[in-house]
mmCIF file of C-alpha atoms in Angstrom:
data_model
loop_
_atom_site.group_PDB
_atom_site.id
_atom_site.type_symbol
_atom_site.label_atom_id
_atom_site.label_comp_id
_atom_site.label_asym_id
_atom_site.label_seq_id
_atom_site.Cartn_x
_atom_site.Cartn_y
_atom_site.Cartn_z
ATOM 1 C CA UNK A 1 171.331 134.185 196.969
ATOM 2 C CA UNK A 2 168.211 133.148 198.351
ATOM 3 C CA UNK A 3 168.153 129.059 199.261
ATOM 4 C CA UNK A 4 165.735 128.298 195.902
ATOM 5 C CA UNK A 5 168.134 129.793 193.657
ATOM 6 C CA UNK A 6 170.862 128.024 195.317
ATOM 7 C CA UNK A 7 169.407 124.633 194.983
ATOM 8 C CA UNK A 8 168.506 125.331 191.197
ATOM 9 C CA UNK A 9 171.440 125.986 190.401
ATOM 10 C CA UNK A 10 173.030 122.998 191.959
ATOM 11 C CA UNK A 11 170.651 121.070 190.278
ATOM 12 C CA UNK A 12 171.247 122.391 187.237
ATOM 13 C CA UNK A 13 175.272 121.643 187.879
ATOM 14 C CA UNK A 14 174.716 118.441 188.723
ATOM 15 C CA UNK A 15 173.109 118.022 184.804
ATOM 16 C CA UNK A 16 175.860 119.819 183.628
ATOM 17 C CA UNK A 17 178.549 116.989 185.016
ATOM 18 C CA UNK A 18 176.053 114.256 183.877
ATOM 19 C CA UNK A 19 176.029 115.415 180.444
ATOM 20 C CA UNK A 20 179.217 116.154 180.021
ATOM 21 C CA UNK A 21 179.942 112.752 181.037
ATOM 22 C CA UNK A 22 177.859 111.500 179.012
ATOM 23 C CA UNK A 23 179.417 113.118 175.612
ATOM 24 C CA UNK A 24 182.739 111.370 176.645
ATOM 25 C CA UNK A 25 181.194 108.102 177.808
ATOM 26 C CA UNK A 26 179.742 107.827 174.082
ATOM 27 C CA UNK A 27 182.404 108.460 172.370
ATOM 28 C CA UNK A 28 181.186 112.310 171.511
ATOM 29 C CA UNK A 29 184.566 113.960 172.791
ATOM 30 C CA UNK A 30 188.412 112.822 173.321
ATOM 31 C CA UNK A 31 189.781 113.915 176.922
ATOM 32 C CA UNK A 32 188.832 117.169 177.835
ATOM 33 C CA UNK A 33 187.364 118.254 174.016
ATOM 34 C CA UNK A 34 184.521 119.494 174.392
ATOM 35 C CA UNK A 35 182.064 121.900 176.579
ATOM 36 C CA UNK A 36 178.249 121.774 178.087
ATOM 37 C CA UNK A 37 176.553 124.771 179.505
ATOM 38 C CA UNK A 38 172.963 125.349 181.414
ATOM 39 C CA UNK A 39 171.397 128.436 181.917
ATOM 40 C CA UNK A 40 169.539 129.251 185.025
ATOM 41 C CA UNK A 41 168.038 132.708 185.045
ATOM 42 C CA UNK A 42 170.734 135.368 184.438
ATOM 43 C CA UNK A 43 173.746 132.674 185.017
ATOM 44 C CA UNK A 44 175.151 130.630 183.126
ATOM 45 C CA UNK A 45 177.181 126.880 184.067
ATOM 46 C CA UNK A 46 179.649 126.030 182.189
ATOM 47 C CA UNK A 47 182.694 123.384 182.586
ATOM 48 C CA UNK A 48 185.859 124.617 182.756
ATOM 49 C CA UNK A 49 188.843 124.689 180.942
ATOM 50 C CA UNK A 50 191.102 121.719 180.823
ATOM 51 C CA UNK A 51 189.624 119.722 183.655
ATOM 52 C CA UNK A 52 189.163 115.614 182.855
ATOM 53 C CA UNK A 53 184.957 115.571 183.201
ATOM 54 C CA UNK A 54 185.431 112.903 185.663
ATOM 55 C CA UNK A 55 187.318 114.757 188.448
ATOM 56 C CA UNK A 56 184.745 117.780 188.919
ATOM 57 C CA UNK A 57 182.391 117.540 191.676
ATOM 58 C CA UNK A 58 179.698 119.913 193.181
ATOM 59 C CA UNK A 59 182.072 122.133 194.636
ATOM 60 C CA UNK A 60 183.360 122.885 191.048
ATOM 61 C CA UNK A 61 180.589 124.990 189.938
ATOM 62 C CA UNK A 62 181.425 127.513 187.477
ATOM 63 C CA UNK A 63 178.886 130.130 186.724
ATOM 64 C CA UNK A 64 179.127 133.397 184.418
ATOM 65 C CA UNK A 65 176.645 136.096 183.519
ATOM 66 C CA UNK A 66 175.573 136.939 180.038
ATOM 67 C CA UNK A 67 178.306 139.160 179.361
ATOM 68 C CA UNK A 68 180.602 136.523 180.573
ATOM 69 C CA UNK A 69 181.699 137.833 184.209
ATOM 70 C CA UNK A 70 182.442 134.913 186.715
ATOM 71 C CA UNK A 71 179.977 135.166 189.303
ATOM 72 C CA UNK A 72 180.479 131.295 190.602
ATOM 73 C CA UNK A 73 183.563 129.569 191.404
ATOM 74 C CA UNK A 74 186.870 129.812 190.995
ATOM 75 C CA UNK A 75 188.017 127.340 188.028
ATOM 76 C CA UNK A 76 188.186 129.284 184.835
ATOM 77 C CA UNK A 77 185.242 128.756 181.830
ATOM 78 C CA UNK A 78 185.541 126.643 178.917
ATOM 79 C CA UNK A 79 188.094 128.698 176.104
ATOM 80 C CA UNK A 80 184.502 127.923 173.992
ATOM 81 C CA UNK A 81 182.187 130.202 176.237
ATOM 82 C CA UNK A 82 181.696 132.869 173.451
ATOM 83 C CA UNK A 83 179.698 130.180 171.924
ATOM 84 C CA UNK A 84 177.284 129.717 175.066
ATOM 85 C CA UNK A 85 176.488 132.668 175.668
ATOM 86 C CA UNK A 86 175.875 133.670 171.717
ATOM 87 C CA UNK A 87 173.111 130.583 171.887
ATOM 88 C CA UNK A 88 171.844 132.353 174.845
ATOM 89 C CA UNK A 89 171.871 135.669 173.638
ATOM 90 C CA UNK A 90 170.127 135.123 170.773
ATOM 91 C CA UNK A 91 167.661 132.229 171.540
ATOM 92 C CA UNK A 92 165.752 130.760 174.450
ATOM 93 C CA UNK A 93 167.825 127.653 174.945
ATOM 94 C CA UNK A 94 168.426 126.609 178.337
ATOM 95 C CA UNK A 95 171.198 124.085 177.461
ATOM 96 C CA UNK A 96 174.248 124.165 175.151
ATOM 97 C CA UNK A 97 176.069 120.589 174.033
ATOM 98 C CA UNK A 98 179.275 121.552 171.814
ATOM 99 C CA UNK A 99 181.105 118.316 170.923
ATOM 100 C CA UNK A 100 184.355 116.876 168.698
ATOM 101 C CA UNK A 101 182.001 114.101 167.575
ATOM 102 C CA UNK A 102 184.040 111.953 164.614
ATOM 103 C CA UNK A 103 181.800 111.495 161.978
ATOM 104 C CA UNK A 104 179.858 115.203 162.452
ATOM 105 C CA UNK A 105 183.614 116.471 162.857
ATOM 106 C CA UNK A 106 184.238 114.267 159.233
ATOM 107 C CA UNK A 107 181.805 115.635 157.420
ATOM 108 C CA UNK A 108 182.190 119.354 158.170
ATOM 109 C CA UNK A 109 184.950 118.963 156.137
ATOM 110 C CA UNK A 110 183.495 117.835 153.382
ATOM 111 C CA UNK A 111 179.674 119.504 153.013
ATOM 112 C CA UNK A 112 178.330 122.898 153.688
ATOM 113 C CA UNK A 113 175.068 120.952 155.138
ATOM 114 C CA UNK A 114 174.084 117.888 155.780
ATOM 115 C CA UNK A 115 171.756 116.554 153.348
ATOM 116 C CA UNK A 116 168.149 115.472 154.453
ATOM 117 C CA UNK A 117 169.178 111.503 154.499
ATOM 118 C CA UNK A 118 166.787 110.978 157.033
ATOM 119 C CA UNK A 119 163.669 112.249 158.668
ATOM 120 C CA UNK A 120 165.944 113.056 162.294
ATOM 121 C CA UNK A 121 166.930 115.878 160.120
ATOM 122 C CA UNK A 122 163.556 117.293 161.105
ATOM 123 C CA UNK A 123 164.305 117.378 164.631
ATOM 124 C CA UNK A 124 167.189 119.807 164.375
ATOM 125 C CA UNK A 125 165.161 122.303 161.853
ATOM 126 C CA UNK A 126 166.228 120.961 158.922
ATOM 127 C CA UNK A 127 169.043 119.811 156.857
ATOM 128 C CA UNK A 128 171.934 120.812 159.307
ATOM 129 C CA UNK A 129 174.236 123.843 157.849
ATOM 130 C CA UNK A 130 178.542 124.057 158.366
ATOM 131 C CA UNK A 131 179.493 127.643 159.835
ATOM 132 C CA UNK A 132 182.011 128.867 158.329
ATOM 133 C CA UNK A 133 185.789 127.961 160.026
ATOM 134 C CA UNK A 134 187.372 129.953 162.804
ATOM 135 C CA UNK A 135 189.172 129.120 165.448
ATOM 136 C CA UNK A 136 187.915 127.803 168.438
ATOM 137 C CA UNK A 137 187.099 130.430 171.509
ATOM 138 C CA UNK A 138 186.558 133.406 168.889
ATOM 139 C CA UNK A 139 183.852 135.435 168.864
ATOM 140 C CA UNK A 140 184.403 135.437 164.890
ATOM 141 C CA UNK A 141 183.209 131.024 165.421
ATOM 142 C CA UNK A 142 180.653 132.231 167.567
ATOM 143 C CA UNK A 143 179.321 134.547 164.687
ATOM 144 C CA UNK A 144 179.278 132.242 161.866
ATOM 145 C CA UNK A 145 177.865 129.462 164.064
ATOM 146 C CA UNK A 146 174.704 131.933 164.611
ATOM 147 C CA UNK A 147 174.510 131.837 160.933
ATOM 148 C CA UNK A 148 174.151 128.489 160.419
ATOM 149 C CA UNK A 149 172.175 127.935 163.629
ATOM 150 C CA UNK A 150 169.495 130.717 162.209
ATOM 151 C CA UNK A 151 166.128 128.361 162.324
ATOM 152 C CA UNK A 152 168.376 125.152 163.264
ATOM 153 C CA UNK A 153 168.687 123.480 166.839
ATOM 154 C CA UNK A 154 171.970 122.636 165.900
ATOM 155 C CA UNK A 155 174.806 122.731 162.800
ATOM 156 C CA UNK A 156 178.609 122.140 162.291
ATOM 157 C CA UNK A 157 181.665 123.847 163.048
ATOM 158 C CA UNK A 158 183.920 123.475 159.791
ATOM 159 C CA UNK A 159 186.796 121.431 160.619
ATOM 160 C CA UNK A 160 186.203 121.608 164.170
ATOM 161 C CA UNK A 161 182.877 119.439 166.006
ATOM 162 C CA UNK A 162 179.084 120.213 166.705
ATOM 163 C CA UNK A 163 176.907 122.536 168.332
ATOM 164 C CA UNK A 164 173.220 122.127 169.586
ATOM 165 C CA UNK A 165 170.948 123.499 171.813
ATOM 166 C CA UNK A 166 167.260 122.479 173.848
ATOM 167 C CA UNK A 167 164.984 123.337 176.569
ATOM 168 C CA UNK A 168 167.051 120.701 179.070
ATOM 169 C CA UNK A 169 170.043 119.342 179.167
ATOM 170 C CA UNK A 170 168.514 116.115 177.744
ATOM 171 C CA UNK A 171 167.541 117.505 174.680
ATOM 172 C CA UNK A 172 170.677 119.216 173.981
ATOM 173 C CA UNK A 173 172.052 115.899 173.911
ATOM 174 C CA UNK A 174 169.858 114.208 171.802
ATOM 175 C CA UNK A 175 170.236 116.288 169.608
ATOM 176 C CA UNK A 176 174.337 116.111 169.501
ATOM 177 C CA UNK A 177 173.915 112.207 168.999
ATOM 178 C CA UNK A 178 170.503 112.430 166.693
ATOM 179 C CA UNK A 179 172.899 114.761 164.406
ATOM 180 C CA UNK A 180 176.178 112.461 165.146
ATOM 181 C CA UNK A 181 174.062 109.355 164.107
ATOM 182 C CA UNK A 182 172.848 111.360 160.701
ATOM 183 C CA UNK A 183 176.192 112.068 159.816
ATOM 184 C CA UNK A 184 177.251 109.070 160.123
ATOM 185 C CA UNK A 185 174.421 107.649 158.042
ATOM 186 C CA UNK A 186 175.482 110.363 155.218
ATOM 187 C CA UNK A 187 179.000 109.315 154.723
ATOM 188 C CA UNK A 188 177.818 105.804 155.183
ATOM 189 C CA UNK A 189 175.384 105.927 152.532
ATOM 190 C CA UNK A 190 177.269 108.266 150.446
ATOM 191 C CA UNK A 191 180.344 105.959 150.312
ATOM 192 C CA UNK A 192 178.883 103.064 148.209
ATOM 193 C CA UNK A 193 180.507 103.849 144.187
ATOM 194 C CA UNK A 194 177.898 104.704 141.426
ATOM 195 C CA UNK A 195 175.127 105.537 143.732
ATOM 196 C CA UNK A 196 173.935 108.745 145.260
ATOM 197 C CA UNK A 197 171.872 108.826 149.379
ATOM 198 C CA UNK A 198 168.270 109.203 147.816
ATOM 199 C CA UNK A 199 167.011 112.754 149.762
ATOM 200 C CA UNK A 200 163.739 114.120 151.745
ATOM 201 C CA UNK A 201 161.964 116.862 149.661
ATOM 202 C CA UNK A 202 161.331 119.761 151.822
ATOM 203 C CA UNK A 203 157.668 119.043 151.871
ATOM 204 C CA UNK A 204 158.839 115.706 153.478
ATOM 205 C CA UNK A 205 160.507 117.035 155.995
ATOM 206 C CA UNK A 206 157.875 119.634 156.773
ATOM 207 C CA UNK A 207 155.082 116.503 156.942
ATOM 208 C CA UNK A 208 157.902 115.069 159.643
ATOM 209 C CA UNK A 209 157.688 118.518 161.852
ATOM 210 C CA UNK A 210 154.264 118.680 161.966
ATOM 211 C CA UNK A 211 153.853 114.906 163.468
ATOM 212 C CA UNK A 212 156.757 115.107 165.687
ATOM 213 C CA UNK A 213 154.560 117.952 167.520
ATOM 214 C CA UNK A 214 152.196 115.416 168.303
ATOM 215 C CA UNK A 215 155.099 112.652 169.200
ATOM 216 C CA UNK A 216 155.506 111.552 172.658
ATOM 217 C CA UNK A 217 153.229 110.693 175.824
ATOM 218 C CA UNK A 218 151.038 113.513 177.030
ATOM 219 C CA UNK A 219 151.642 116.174 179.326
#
């Protein structure tokens, strides 16, 4: 492994720890719920399985290919990596965020999408779909979450938390909380007797996608 690689993918570690740090810091996963994954060419990090987020340090690295072969380190992958590496597979994301978040969590439970409450809903596609349940490290979840991720950045695992997806690490996340914070807003707004969360028309949220490519400082 030639000294660039190396360094990239230490790099790219060291966002994975950050993030996944992050998600627990906020409030997006209980203990060691949750996973975060980067891809850097052909390998994939990923934390591992039952470690606190807090404990793992650059020597903890744990890398697999796209078919899910260790290739770094020695702690074993998140029991959640056949929903990496399905992202991966089928789009050009080069981060995954999966979280328990509560209120996201809530309303899988209750929806089969998440209404357009907002105009955030533009920044994850569109009004944010439930895949259908399975349980967790199945390549049956990983199948229905490709379903409702088709056109998305992100949707809901019934019963179970959130996935989303981004060009960094950063947006991955902001994503997770963009779609934690709409959820929230839902069953807030949804909660008040006799009234019903007015909604976005899809020509609403389609004026909303166009600006946001425009939103931002310049390149």
């Amino acid at each position: 492994m030639t000294d660039r690689r190396q360094d990239a993918i230490a790099q790219a570690w060291e966002g994975v720890l950050a993030t996944a740090r992050r998600t627990a810091a906020e409030g997006l996963v209980v203990g060691t719920s949750g996973n975060v994954s980067a891809r850097v060419g052909d390998v994939v990090l990923v934390t591992p399985s039952g470690v606190p987020y807090d404990r793992l340090t650059p020597g903890d690295t744990v890398g697999v290919d796209l078919d899910g072969r260790q290739v770094i380190g020695r702690l074993a992958p998140t029991s959640e990596l056949p929903l990496h590496l399905a992202v991966y597979r089928a789009t050009t994301a080069a981060a995954v965020v999966h979280t328990h978040a509560v209120h996201a969590t809530a309303v899988s439970t209750l929806v089969t999408e998440v209404p357009a409450v907002h105009y955030a809903t533009a920044l994850l596609g569109g009004p944010v779909r439930t895949a259908a349940y399975a349980r967790y490290g199945t390549r049956e979840l990983a199948g229905h979450m490709l379903d409702a991720l088709r056109d998305r950045t992100g949707c809901l695992l019934r019963n179970h938390g959130t996935v989303t997806y981004g060009d960094s690490l950063d947006q991955a996340f902001e994503r997770t909380a963009q779609l934690e914070w709409l959820c929230r807003l839902w069953l807030t707004a949804s909660s008040v007797p006799g009234h019903r969360p007015s909604l976005l028309s899809p020509d609403q949220l389609r004026d909303v996608q166009d600006a946001l490519e425009g939103y931002g400082q310049p390149g």
